[in-house]
Short mmCIF file of C-alpha atoms in Angstrom, two decimals:
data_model
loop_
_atom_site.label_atom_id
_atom_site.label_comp_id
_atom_site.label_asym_id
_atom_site.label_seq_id
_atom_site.Cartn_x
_atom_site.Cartn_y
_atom_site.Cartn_z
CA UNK A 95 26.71 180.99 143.45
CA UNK A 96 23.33 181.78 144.07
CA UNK A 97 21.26 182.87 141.75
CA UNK A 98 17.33 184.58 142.59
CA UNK A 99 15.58 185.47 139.65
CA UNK A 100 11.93 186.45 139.08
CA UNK A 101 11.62 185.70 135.86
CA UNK A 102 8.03 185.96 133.40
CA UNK A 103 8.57 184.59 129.81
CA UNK A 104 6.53 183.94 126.52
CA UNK A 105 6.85 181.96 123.99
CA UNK A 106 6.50 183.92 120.26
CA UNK A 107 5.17 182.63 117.06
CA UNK A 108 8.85 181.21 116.18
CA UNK A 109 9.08 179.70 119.37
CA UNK A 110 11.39 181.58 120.76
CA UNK A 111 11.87 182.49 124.72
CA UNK A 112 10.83 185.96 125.09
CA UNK A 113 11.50 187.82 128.19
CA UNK A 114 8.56 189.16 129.27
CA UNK A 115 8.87 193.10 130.15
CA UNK A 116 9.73 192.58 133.65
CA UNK A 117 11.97 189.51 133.85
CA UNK A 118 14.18 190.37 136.70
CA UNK A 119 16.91 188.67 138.02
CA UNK A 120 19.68 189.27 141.22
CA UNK A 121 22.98 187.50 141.51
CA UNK A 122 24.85 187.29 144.33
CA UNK A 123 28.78 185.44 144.31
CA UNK A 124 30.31 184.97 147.78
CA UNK A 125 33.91 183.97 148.73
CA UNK A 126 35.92 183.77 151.52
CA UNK A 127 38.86 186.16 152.08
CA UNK A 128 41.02 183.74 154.31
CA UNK A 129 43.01 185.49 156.98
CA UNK A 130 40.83 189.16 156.20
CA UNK A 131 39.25 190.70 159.47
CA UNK A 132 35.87 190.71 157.62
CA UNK A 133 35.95 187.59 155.23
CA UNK A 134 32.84 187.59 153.99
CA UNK A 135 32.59 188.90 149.99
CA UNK A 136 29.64 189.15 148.37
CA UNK A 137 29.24 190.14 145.02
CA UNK A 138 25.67 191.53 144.07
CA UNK A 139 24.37 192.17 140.38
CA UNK A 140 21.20 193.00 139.65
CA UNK A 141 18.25 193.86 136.83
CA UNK A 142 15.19 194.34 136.23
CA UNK A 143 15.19 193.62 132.69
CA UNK A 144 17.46 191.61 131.23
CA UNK A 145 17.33 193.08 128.08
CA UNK A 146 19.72 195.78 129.25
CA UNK A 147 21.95 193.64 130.72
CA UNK A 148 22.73 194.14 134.31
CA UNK A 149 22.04 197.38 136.07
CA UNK A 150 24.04 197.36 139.26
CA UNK A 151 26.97 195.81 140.35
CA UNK A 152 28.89 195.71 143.89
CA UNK A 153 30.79 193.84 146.27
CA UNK A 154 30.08 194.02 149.95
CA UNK A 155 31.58 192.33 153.34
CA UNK A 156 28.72 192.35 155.28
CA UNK A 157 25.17 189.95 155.17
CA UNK A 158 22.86 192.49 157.11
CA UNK A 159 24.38 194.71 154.25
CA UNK A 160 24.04 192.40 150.98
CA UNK A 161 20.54 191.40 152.42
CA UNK A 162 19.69 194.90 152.52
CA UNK A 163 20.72 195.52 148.97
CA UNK A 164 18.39 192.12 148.45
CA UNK A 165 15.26 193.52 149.75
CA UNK A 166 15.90 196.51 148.34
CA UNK A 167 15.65 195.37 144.96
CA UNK A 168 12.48 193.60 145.69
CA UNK A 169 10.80 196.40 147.03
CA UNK A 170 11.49 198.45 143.84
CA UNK A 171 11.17 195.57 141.78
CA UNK A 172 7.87 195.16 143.10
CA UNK A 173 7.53 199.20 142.65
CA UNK A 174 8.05 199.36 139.11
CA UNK A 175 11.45 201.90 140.28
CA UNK A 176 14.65 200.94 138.70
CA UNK A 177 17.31 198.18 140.27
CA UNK A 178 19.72 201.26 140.73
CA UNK A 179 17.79 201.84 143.39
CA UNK A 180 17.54 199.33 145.58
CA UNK A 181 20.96 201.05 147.16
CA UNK A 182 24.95 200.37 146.64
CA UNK A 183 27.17 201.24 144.33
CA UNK A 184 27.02 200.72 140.66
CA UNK A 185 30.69 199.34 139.71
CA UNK B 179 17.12 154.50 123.01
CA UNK B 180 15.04 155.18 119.34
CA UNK B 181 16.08 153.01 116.42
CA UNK B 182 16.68 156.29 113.96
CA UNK B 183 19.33 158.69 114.10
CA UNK B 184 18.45 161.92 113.87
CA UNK B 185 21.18 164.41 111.81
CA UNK B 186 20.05 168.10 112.15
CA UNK B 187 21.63 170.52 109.69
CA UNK B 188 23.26 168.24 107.28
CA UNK B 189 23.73 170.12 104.07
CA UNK B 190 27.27 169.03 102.57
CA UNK B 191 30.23 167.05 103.94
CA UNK B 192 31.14 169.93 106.65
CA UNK B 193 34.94 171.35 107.73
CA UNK B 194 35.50 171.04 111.08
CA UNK B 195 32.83 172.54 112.76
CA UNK B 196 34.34 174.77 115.76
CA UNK B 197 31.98 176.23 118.47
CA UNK B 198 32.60 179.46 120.62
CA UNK B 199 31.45 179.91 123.43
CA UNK B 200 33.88 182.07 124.95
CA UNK B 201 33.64 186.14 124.23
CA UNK B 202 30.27 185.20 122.61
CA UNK B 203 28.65 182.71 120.52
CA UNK B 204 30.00 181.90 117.12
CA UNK B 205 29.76 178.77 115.08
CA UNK B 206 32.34 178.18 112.28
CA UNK B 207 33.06 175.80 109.37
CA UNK B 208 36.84 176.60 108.79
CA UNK B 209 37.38 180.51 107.90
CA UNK B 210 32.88 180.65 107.58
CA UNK B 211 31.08 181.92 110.53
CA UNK B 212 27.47 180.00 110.63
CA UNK B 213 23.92 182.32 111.02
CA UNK B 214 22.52 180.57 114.21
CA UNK B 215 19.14 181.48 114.74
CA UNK B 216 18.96 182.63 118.64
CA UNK B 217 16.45 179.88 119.83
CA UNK B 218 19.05 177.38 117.86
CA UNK B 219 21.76 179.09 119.25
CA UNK B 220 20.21 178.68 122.87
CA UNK B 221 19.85 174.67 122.46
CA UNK B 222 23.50 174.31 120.89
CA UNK B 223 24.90 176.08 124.00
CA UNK B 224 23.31 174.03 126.15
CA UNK B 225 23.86 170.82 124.40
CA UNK B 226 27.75 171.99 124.39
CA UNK B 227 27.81 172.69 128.07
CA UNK B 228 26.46 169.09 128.89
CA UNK B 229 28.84 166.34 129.07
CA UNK B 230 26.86 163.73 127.02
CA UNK B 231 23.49 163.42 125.84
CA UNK B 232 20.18 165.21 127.04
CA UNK B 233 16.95 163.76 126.91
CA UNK B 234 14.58 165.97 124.99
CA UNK B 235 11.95 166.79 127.77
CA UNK B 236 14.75 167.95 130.11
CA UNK B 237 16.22 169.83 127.21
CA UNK B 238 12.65 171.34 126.26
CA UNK B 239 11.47 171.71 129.88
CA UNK B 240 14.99 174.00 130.69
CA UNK B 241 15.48 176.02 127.68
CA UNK B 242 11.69 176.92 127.72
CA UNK B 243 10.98 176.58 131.07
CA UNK B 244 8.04 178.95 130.97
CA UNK B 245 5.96 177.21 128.07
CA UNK B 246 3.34 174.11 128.29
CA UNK B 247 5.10 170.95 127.81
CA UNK B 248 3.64 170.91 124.58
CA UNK B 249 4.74 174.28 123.47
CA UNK B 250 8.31 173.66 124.59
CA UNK B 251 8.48 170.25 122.90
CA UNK B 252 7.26 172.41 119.29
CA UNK B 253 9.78 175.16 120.85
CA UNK B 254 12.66 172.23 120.60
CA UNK B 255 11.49 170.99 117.39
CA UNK B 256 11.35 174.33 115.53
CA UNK B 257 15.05 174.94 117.01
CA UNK B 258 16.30 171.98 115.09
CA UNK B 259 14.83 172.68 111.94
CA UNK B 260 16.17 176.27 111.91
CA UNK B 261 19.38 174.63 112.56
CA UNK B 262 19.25 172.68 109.18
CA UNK B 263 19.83 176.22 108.13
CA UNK B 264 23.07 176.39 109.68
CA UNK B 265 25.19 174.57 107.05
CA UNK B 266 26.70 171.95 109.43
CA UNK B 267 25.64 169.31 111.44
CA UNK B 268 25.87 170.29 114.61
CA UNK B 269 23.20 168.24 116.51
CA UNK B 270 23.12 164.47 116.48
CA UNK B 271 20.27 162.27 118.08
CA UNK B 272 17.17 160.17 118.37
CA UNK B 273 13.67 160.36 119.26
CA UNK B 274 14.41 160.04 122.69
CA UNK B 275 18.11 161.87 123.27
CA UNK B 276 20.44 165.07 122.00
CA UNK B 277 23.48 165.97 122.17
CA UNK B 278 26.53 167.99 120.33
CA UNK B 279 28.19 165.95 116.88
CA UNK B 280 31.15 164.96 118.35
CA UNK B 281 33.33 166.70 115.65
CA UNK B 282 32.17 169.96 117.00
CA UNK B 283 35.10 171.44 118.45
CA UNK B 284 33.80 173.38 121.77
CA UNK B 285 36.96 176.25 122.34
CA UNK B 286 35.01 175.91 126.17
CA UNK B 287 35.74 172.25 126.67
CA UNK B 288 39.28 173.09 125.43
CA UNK B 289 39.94 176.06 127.60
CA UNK B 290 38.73 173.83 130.91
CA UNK B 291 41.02 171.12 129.86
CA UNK B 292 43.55 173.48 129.64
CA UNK B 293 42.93 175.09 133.35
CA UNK B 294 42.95 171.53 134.81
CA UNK B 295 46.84 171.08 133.53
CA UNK B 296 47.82 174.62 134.70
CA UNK B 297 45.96 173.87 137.89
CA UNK B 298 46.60 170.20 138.78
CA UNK B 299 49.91 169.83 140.32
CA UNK B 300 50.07 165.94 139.08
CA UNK B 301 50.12 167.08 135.09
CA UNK B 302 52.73 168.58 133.55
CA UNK B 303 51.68 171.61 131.42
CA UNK B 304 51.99 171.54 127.99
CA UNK B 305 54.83 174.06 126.84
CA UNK B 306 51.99 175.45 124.36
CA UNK B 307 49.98 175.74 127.16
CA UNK B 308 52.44 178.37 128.93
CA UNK B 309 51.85 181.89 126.75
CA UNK B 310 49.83 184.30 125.56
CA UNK B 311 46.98 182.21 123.89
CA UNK B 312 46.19 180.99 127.01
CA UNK B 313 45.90 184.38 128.80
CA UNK B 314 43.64 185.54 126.09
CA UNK B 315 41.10 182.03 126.45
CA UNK B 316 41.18 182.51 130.30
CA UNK B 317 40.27 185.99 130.16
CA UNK B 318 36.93 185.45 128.22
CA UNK B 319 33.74 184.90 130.09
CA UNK B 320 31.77 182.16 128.96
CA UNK B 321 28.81 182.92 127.18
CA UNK B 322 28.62 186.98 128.77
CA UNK B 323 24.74 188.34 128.62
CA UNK B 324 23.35 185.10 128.30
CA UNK B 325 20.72 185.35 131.46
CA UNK B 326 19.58 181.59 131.72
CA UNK B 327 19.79 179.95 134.95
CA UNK B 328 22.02 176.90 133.28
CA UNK B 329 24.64 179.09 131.20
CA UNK B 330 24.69 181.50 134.15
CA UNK B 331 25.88 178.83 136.75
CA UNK B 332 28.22 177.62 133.82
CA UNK B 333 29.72 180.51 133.63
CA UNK B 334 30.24 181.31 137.03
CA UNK B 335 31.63 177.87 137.60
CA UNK B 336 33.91 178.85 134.85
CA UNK B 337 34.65 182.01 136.41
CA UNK B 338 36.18 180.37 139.55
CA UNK B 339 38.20 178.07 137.09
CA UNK B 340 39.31 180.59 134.94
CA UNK B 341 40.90 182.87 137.80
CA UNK B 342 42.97 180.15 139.77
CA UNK B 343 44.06 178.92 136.35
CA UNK B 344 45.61 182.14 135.16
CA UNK B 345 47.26 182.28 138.73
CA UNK B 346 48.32 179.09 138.09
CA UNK B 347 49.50 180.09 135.22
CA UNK B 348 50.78 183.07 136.40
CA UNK B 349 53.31 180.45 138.72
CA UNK B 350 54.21 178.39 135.98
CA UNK B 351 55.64 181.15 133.66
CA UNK B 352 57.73 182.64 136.41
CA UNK B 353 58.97 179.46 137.11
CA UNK B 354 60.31 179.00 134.08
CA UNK B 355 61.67 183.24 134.28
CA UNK B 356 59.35 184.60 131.57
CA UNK B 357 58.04 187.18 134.28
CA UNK B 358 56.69 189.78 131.18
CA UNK B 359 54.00 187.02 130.53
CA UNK B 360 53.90 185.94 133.97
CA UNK B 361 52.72 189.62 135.10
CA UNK B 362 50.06 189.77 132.05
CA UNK B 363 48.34 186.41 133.38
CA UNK B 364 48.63 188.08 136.90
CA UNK B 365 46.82 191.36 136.01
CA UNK B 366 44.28 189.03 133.57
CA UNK B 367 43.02 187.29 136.88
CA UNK B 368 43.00 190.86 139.10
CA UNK B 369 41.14 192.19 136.25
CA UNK B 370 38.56 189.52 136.23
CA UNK B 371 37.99 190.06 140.09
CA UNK B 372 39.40 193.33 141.22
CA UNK B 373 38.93 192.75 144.95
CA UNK B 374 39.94 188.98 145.57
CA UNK B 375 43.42 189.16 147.56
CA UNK B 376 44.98 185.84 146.05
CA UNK B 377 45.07 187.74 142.31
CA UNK B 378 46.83 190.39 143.85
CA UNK B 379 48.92 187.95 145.49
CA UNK B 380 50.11 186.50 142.02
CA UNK B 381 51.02 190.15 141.04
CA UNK B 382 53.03 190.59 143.90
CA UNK B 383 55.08 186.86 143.40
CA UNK B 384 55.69 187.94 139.61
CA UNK B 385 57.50 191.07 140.55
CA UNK B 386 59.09 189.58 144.07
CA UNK B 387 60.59 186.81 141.85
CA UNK B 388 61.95 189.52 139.23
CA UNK B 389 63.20 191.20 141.91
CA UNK B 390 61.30 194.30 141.61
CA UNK B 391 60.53 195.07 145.32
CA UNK B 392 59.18 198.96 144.57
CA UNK B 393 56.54 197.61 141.98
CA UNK B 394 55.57 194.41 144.50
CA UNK B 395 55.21 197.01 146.84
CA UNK B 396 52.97 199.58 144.30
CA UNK B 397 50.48 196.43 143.80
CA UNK B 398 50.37 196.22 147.65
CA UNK B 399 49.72 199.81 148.26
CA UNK B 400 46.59 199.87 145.26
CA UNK B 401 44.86 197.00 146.30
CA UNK B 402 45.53 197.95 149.73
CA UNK B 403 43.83 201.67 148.31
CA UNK B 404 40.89 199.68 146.35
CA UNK B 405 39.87 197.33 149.44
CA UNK B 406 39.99 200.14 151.68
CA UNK B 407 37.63 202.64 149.19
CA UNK B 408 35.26 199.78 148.73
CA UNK B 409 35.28 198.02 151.97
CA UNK B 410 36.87 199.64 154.38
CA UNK B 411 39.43 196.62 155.18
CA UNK B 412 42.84 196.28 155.36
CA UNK B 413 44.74 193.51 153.23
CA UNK B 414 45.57 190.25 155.35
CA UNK B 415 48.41 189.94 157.28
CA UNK B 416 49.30 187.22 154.94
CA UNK B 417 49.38 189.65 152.07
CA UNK B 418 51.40 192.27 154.27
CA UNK B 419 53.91 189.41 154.79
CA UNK B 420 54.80 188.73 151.70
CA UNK B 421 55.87 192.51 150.88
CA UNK B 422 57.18 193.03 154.19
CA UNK B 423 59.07 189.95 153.90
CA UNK B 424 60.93 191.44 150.72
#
């Protein structure tokens, strides 16, 4: 597994971890598929908060696609727009 | 090592203390379910997903990875005191070390110890072992919408384990010609990855061994459906054997 997470936190009063309002964070899962045409499998989720759990979920056979998806979700990261869309299909 | 032990939460001579991480997080005395505070809650986890103990700046420094040194160290310290709350004594130490009271009964550390004797061909599963119980534990995600970098590789790690176990499983019930259980193990493991083949393949051994050869083929034809809608492959030719074959 790899996991790529841009993550801000505070700490409160209690001293408790607090995700901060933009604590992002992208999973991707890969396997191989032995014997499959295409083995490659990727599985992608993906947030932009936390808080509400993940966003977007998907699995794709292809890097040039998953790495797509990847800076996708950077570039609207970045852009304040949600992880829906940085592209694929929610599961 | 310190000199002192350190007991955190001891109120009164405790039941067995049983720890779930599985589903979610729950701490119990007996029938009692414990109020964990979430920052306690955070440190048991991770004290239950070591094997041994964890020196406190490594526990401080991961849990609050974002806080001054100082801050986490007050972070870690605070945690512990809320969990004198708790009612049981969940966290033993020192001034240097933590770790998880050995009398806290993890239903994780069970349910891997249970995957390694479906899985590992040298042991002989346990005839408890073989049955419904275990389908429900190897469903369960480990810890699901916790979004820390340790409990998230944890639980993908237990992810992997989890699947192959209930095709293991899966195997092992057939075997012995209890194919209704045999097929709920089967679906359990398609269910927790839709689109890896070998899950499907367990389906497709359950029914081939009953001798249902329409509903081996059925499985075939929807994951051959599902893999084509989502990927636009074709099942392996390994796959295509096996139904072919029957």
């Amino acid at each position: 597994m790899v996991t790529a997470g841009l993550q801000a936190g505070r700490i409160d009063t209690n001293g408790n971890s607090k995700s901060a309002d933009r604590a992002a964070l992208f999973v991707v899962r890969a396997w191989h598929e032995e014997g499959s045409t295409k083995p490659l499998r990727v599985h992608l989720r993906q947030t932009h908060d936390v808080d509400h759990g993940f966003e977007s979920v998907l699995t794709l056979a292809d890097i040039e696609e998953a790495c797509t998806v990847l800076r996708g979700w950077l570039e609207s990261f970045l852009a304040g727009r949600p992880a829906q869309a940085a592209g694929g299909t929610g599961e | 090592m310190g000199s002192t032990t350190l007991e955190v939460g001891a109120r009164c001579p405790a039941p067995t203390l049983e720890l779930s991480l599985l589903g979610s997080f729950e701490l119990r005395a007996g029938d009692e379910s414990l109020g964990v505070p979430a920052s306690s809650q955070r440190l048991v986890a991770f004290l239950a997903l070591r094997r041994g103990a964890a020196k406190r700046p490594q526990v401080a420094g991961t849990l609050w990875p974002e806080a001054s040194e100082r801050q986490a160290h007050g972070s870690l310290r605070s945690a512990l005191w809320r969990l004198r709350g708790s009612g049981g004594d969940v966290v033993v130490g020192d001034q240097l070390s933590l770790r998880l009271a050995p009398e806290v009964a993890v239903d994780f550390r069970m349910a891997e110890a249970l995957s390694r004797r479906l899985i590992d061909r040298s042991l002989r599963p346990e005839e408890a072992d073989l049955g419904l119980a275990s389908i429900d534990v190897l469903s369960a995600d480990l810890l699901p919408d916790w979004y820390d970098d340790w409990a998230l590789l944890e639980a993908e790690s237990w992810r992997q384990l989890r699947l192959h176990a209930l095709e293991a499983l899966a195997g092992h019930l057939a075997d012995a010609g209890r194919y209704g259980e045999a097929l709920l193990a089967a679906m359990a493991a398609v269910r927790g990855e839709p689109l890896r083949e070998s899950g499907h393949a367990s389906v497709i051994r359950v029914h081939l061994a009953e001798g249902n050869h329409v509903e081996a083929r059925r499985q075939y034809g929807q994951y051959q459906h599902l893999l084509k809608a989502e990927l636009g492959l074709e099942p392996t030719p390994r796959l295509r054997a096996l139904v072919t074959a029957s």
